[in-house]
Structure formats: C-alpha cells, structure tokens
Short mmCIF file of C-alpha atoms in Angstrom, two decimals:
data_model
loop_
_atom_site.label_atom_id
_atom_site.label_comp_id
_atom_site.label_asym_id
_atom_site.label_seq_id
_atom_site.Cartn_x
_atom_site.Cartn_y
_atom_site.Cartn_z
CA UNK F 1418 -32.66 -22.01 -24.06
CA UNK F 1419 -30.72 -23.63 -21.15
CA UNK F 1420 -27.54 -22.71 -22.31
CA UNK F 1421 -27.98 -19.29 -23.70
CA UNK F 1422 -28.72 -18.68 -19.60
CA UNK F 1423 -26.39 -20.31 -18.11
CA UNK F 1424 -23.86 -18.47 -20.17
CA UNK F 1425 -24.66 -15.42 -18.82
CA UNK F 1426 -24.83 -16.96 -15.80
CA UNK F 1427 -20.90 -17.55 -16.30
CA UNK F 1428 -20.18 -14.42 -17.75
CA UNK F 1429 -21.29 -12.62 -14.77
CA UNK F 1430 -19.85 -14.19 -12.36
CA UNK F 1431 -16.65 -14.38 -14.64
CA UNK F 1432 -17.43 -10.02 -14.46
CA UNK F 1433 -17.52 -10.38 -10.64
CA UNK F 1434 -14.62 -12.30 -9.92
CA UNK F 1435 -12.84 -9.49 -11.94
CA UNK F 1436 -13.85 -7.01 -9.71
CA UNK F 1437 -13.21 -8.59 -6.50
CA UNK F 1438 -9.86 -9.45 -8.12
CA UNK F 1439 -8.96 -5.90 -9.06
CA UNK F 1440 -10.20 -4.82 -5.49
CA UNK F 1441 -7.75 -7.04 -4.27
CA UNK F 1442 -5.32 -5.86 -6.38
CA UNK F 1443 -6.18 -2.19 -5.57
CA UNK F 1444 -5.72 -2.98 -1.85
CA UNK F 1445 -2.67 -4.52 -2.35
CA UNK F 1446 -1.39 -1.69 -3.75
CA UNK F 1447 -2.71 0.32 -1.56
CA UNK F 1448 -1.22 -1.56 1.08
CA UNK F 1449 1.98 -1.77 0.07
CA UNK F 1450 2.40 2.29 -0.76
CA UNK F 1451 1.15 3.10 2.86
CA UNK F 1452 3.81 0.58 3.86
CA UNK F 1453 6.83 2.39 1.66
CA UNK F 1454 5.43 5.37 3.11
CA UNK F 1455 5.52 4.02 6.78
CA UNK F 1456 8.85 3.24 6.09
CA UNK F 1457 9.88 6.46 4.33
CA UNK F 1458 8.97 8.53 7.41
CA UNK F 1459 10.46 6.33 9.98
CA UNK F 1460 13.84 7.05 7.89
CA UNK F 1461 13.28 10.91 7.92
CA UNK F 1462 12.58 10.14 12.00
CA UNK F 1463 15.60 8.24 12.26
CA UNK F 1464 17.87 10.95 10.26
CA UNK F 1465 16.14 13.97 11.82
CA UNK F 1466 17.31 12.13 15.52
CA UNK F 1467 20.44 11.23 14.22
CA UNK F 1468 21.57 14.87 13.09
CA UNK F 1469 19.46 16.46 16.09
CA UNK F 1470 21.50 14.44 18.72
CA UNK F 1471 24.57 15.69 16.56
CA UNK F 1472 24.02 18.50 16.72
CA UNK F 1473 23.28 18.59 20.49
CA UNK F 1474 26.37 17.19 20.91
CA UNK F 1475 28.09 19.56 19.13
CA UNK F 1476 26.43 22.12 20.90
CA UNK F 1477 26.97 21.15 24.07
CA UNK F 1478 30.32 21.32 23.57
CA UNK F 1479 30.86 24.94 22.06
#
C-alpha cells in the first residue's frame, strides 16, 4: 500500500512542478514581449524626434 501512495505522492508534485514551470515560462514570455515592446516605442520616440527636429530645422529656415 506504501507505494501505490507515494506514487501519487510523485505524480503530484511532478503536476506542480509543471505548473510553476509553465508560470515561469509564461512570465518569461511575458517579460520579454513587454521588453520588445519597450524597445519598439523608444524607436518610434527616437524617429518621431529625429524627423520633428528635421523638420524644425527645415522650418526655421523657410
């Protein structure tokens, strides 16, 4: 009878090490899309005061 319990004794914790695993995966994932994202809009910042000061420039000049 020992066994029979401590196999389900492995099996769920085998079940809960999934799901912390695929938390951390989630996260991860999570993580790294807010990151690309992050980065995405400090690129459309960066272009946006690139062609605004450009286009001050040019302005200023007319």
């Amino acid at each position: 009878m020992d066994l029979p319990e401590e196999g389900s004794v492995c099996l769920n914790r085998a079940v809960i090490l999934r799901r912390s695993r695929l938390k951390s995966v989630t996260s991860e994932q999570t993580l790294s899309n807010s990151l690309r994202s992050a980065a995405g809009l400090q690129t459309l910042v960066h272009d946006e005061q690139k062609n605004s000061a450009g286009n001050g420039g040019n302005h200023r000049r007319s």
